[in-house]
Short mmCIF file of C-alpha atoms in Angstrom, two decimals:
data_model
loop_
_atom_site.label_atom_id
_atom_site.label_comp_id
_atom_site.label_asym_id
_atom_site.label_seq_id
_atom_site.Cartn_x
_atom_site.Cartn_y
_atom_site.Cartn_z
CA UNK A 17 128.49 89.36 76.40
CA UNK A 18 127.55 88.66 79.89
CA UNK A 19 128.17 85.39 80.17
CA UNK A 20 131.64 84.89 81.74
CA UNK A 21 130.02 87.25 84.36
CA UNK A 22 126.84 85.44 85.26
CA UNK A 23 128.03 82.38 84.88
CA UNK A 24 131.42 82.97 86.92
CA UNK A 25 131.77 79.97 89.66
CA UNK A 26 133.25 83.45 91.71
CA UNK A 27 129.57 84.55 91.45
CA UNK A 28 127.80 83.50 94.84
CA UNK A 29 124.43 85.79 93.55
CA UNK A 30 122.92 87.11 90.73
CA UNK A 31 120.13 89.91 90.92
CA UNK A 32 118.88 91.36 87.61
CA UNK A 33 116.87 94.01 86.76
CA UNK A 34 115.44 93.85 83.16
CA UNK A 35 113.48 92.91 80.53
CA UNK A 36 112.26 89.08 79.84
CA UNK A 37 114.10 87.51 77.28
CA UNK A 38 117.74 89.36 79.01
CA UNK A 39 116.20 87.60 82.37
CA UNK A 40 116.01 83.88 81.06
CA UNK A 41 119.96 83.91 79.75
CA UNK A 42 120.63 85.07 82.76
CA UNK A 43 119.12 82.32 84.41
CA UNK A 44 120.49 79.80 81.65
CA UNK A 45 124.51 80.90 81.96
CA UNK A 46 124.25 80.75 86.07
CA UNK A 47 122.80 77.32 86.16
CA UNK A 48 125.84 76.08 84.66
CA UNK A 49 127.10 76.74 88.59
CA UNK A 50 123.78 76.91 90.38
CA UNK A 51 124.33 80.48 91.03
CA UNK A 52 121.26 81.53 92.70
CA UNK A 53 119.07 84.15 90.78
CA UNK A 54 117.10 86.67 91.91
CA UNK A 55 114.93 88.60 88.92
CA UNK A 56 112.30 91.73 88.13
CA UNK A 57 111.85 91.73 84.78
CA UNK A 58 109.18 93.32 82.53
CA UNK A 59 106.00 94.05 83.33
CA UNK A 60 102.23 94.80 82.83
CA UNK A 61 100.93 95.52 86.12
CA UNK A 62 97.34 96.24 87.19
CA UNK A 63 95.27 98.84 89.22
CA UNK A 64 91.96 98.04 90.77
CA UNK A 65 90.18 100.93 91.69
CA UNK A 66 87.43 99.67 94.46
CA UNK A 67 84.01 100.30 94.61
CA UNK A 68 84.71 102.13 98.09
CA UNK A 69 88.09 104.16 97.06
CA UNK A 70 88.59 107.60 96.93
CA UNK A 71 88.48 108.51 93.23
CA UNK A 72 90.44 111.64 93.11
CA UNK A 73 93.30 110.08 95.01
CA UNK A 74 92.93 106.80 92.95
CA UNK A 75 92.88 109.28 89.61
CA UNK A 76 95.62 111.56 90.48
CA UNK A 77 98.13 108.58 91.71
CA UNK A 78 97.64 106.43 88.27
CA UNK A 79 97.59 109.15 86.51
CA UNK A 80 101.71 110.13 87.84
CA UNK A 81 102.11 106.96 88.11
CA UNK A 82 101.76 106.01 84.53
CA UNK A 83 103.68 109.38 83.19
CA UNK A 84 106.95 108.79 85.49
CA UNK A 85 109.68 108.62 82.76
CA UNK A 86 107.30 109.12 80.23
CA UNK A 87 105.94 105.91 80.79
CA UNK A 88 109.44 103.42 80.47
CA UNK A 89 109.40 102.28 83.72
CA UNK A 90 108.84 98.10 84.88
CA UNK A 91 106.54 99.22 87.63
CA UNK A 92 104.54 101.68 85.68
CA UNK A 93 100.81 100.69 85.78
CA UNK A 94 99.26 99.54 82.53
CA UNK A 95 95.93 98.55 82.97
CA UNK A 96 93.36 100.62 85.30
CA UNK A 97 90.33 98.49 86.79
CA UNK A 98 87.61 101.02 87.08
CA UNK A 99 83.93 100.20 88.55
CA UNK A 100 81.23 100.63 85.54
CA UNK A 101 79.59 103.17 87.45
CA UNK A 102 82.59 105.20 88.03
CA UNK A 103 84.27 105.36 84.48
CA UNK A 104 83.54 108.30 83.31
CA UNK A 105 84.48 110.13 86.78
CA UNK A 106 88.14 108.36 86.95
CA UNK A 107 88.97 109.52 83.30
CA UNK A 108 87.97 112.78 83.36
CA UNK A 109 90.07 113.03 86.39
CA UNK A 110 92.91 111.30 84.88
CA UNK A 111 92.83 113.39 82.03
CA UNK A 112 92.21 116.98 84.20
CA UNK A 113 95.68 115.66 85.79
CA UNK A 114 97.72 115.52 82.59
CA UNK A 115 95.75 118.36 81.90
CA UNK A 116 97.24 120.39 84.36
CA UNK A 117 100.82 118.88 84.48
CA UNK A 118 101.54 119.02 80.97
CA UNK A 119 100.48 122.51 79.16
CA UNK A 120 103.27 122.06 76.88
CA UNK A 121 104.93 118.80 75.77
CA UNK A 122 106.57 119.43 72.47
CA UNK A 123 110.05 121.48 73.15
CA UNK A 124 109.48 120.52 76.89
CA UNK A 125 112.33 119.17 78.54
CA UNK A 126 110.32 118.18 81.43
CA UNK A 127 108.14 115.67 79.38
CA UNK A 128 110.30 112.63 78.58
CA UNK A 129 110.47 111.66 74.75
CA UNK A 130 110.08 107.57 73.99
CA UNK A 131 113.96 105.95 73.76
CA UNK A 132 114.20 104.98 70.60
CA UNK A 133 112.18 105.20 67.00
CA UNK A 134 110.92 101.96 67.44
CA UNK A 135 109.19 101.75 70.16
CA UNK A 136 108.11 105.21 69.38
CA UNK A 137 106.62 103.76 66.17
CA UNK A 138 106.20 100.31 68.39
CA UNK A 139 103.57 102.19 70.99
CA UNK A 140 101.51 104.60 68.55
CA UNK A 141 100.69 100.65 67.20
CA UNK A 142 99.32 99.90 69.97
CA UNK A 143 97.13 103.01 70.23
CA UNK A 144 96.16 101.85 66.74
CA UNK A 145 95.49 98.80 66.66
CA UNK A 146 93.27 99.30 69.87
CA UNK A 147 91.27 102.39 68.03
CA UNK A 148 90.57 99.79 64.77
CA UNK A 149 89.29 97.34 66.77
CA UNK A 150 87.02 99.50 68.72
CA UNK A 151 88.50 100.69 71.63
CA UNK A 152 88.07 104.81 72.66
CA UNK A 153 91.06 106.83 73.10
CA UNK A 154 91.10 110.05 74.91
CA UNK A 155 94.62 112.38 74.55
CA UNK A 156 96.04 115.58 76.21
CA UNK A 157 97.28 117.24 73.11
CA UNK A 158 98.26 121.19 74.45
CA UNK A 159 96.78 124.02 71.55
CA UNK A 160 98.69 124.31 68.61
CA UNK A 161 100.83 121.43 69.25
CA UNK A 162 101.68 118.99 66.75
CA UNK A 163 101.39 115.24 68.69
CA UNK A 164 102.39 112.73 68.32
CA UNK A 165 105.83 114.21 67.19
CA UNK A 166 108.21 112.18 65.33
CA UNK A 167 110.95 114.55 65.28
CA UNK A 168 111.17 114.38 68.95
CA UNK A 169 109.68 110.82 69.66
CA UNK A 170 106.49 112.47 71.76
CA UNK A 171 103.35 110.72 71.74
CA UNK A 172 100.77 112.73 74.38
CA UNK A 173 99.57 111.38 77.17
CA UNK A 174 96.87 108.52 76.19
CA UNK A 175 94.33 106.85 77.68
CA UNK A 176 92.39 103.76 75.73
CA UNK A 177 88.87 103.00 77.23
CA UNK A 178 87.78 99.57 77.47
CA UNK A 179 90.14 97.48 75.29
CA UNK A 180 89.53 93.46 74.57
CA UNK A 181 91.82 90.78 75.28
CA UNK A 182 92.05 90.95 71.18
CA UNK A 183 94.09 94.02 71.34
CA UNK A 184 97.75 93.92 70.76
CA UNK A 185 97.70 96.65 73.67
CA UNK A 186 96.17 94.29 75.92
CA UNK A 187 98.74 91.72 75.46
CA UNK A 188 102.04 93.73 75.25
CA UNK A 189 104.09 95.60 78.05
CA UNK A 190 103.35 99.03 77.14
CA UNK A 191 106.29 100.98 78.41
CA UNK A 192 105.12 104.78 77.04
CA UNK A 193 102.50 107.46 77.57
CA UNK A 194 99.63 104.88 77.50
CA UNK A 195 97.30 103.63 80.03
CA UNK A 196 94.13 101.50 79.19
CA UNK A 197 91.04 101.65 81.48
CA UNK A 198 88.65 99.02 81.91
CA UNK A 199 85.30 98.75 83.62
CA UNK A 200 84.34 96.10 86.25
CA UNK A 201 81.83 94.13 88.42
CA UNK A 202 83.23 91.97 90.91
CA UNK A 203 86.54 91.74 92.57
CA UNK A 204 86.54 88.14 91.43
CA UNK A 205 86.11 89.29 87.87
CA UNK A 206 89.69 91.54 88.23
CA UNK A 207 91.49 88.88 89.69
CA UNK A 208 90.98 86.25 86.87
CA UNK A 209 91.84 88.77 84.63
CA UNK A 210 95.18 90.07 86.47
CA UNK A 211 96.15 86.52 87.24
CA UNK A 212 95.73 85.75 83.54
CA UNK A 213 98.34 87.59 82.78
CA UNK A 214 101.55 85.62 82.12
CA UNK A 215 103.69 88.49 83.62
CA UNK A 216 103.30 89.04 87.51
CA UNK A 217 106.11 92.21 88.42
CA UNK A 218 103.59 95.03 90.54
CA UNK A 219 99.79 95.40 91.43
CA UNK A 220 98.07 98.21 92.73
CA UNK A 221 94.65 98.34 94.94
CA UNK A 222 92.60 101.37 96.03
CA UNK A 223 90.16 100.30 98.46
CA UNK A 224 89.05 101.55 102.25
CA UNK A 225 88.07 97.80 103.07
CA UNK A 226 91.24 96.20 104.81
CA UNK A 227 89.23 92.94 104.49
CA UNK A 228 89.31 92.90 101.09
CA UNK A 229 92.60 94.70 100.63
CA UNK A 230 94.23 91.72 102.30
CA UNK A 231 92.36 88.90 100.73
CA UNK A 232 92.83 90.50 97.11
CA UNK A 233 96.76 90.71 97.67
CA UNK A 234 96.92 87.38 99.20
CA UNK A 235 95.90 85.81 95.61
CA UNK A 236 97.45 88.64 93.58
CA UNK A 237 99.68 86.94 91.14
CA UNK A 238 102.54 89.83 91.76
CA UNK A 239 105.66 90.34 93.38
CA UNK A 240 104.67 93.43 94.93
CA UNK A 241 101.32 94.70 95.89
CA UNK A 242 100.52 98.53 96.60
CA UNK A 243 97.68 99.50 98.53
CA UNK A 244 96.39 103.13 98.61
CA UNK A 245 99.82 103.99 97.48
CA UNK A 246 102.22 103.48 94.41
CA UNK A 247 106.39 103.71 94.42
CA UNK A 248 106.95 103.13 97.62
CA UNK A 249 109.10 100.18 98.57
CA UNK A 250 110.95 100.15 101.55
CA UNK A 251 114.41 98.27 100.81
CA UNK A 252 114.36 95.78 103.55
CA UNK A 253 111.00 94.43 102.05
CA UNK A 254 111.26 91.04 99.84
CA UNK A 255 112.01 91.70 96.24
CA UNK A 256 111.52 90.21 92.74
CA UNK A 257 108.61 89.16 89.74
CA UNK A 258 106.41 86.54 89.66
CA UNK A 259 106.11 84.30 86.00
CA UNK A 260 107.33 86.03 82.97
CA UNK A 261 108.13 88.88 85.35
CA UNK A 262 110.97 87.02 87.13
CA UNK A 263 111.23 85.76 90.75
CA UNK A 264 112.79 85.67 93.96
CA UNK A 265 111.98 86.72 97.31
CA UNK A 266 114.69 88.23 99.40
#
């Protein structure tokens, strides 16, 4: 349907906003007129937590981060790097945070309910899948409530504890209540696995070391880097994904 549009020699430029497979006809119908393309499209986007960062701020941050539309946002953060030694500190702060933000969730108008039935049923999957093949999954489930809900497309706020590349969770933009935490060593180690990634839209770093925060966003495979921050973009700053996550810098 949008094809006379974005391929319309009247067109000079096309910016799009969207998910992956929307992004790539766009790209196909304005090369019939070289109509430059700019394009953020879906997304799994990483967190490092450094060895040096301040936990509770880290913690509280990813925690609203991850919930903002109940999860169904492109920059939403997906994937939580989390040194071994400080695991268990960063989720029980994550989940203290829902804790305390969400003492009721079904009948809530506050707490957004997942689009559409199948990617309710699409995301509680996920959490499955994950669970069978041996990841740990920690909920915020208020008392007396019954979660996930199907009547009102609820699932709780989730977090999954040290998936494997094997999970379907690990490999699929999440887009719901779900964030999966993983433990790590070296700074190296996070990169290869971030970079891995073919989708490249947002990354996010925690880290006092200005050293490293620079160095680490210099080889970030992202459009847009955070540091010690999350949401912010000011709107004269360049814009756009980086491999299945679009592209463009303007």
């Amino acid at each position: 349907a949008g094809k006379p549009l974005a391929s319309s020699p009247r067109i000079a430029k096309i910016a799009f906003t969207g998910e992956t497979t929307t992004g790539r006809l766009i790209m196909q119908y304005a090369s019939e007129n070289l109509i430059p393309v700019t394009l953020e499209l879906g997304g799994k986007n990483p967190a490092v937590v450094d060895v040096d960062a301040d936990i509770d701020k880290a913690a509280t941050m990813l925690a609203d981060a991850r919930m903002v539309n109940g999860g169904q946002v492109c920059l939403c953060p997906d994937y939580v790097f989390v040194p071994e030694a400080k695991l268990g500190e960063f989720t029980d702060k994550v989940i203290a945070r829902w804790t305390k933000n969400f003492d009721s969730i079904v009948g809530n108008p506050e707490y957004t309910a997942t689009i559409n039935q199948k990617n309710y049923e699409r995301i509680l999957d996920l959490i499955d899948d994950a669970e069978q093949l041996g990841a740990t999954k920690r909920q915020v489930i208020p008392a007396g409530e019954p979660l996930p809900n199907a009547e009102q497309r609820k699932i709780p706020p989730t977090l999954v504890l040290n998936p494997t590349d094997d999970m379907k969770i690990m490999q699929e933009e999440i887009f719901g209540p779900v964030e999966t935490v993983l433990g790590f060593d070296t700074e190296e180690e996070a990169l290869r696995i971030t970079n891995d990634s073919p989708y490249g839209l947002a990354g996010i770093l925690f880290t006092q070391n200005l050293d490293r925060a620079h160095r680490m966003a210099a080889r970030w495979k992202a459009g847009t880097v955070w540091i010690n921050t999350y949401g912010y973009t000011d709107v004269r700053l360049p814009w756009g994904g980086a491999g299945d996550s679009g592209f463009g810098r303007e």
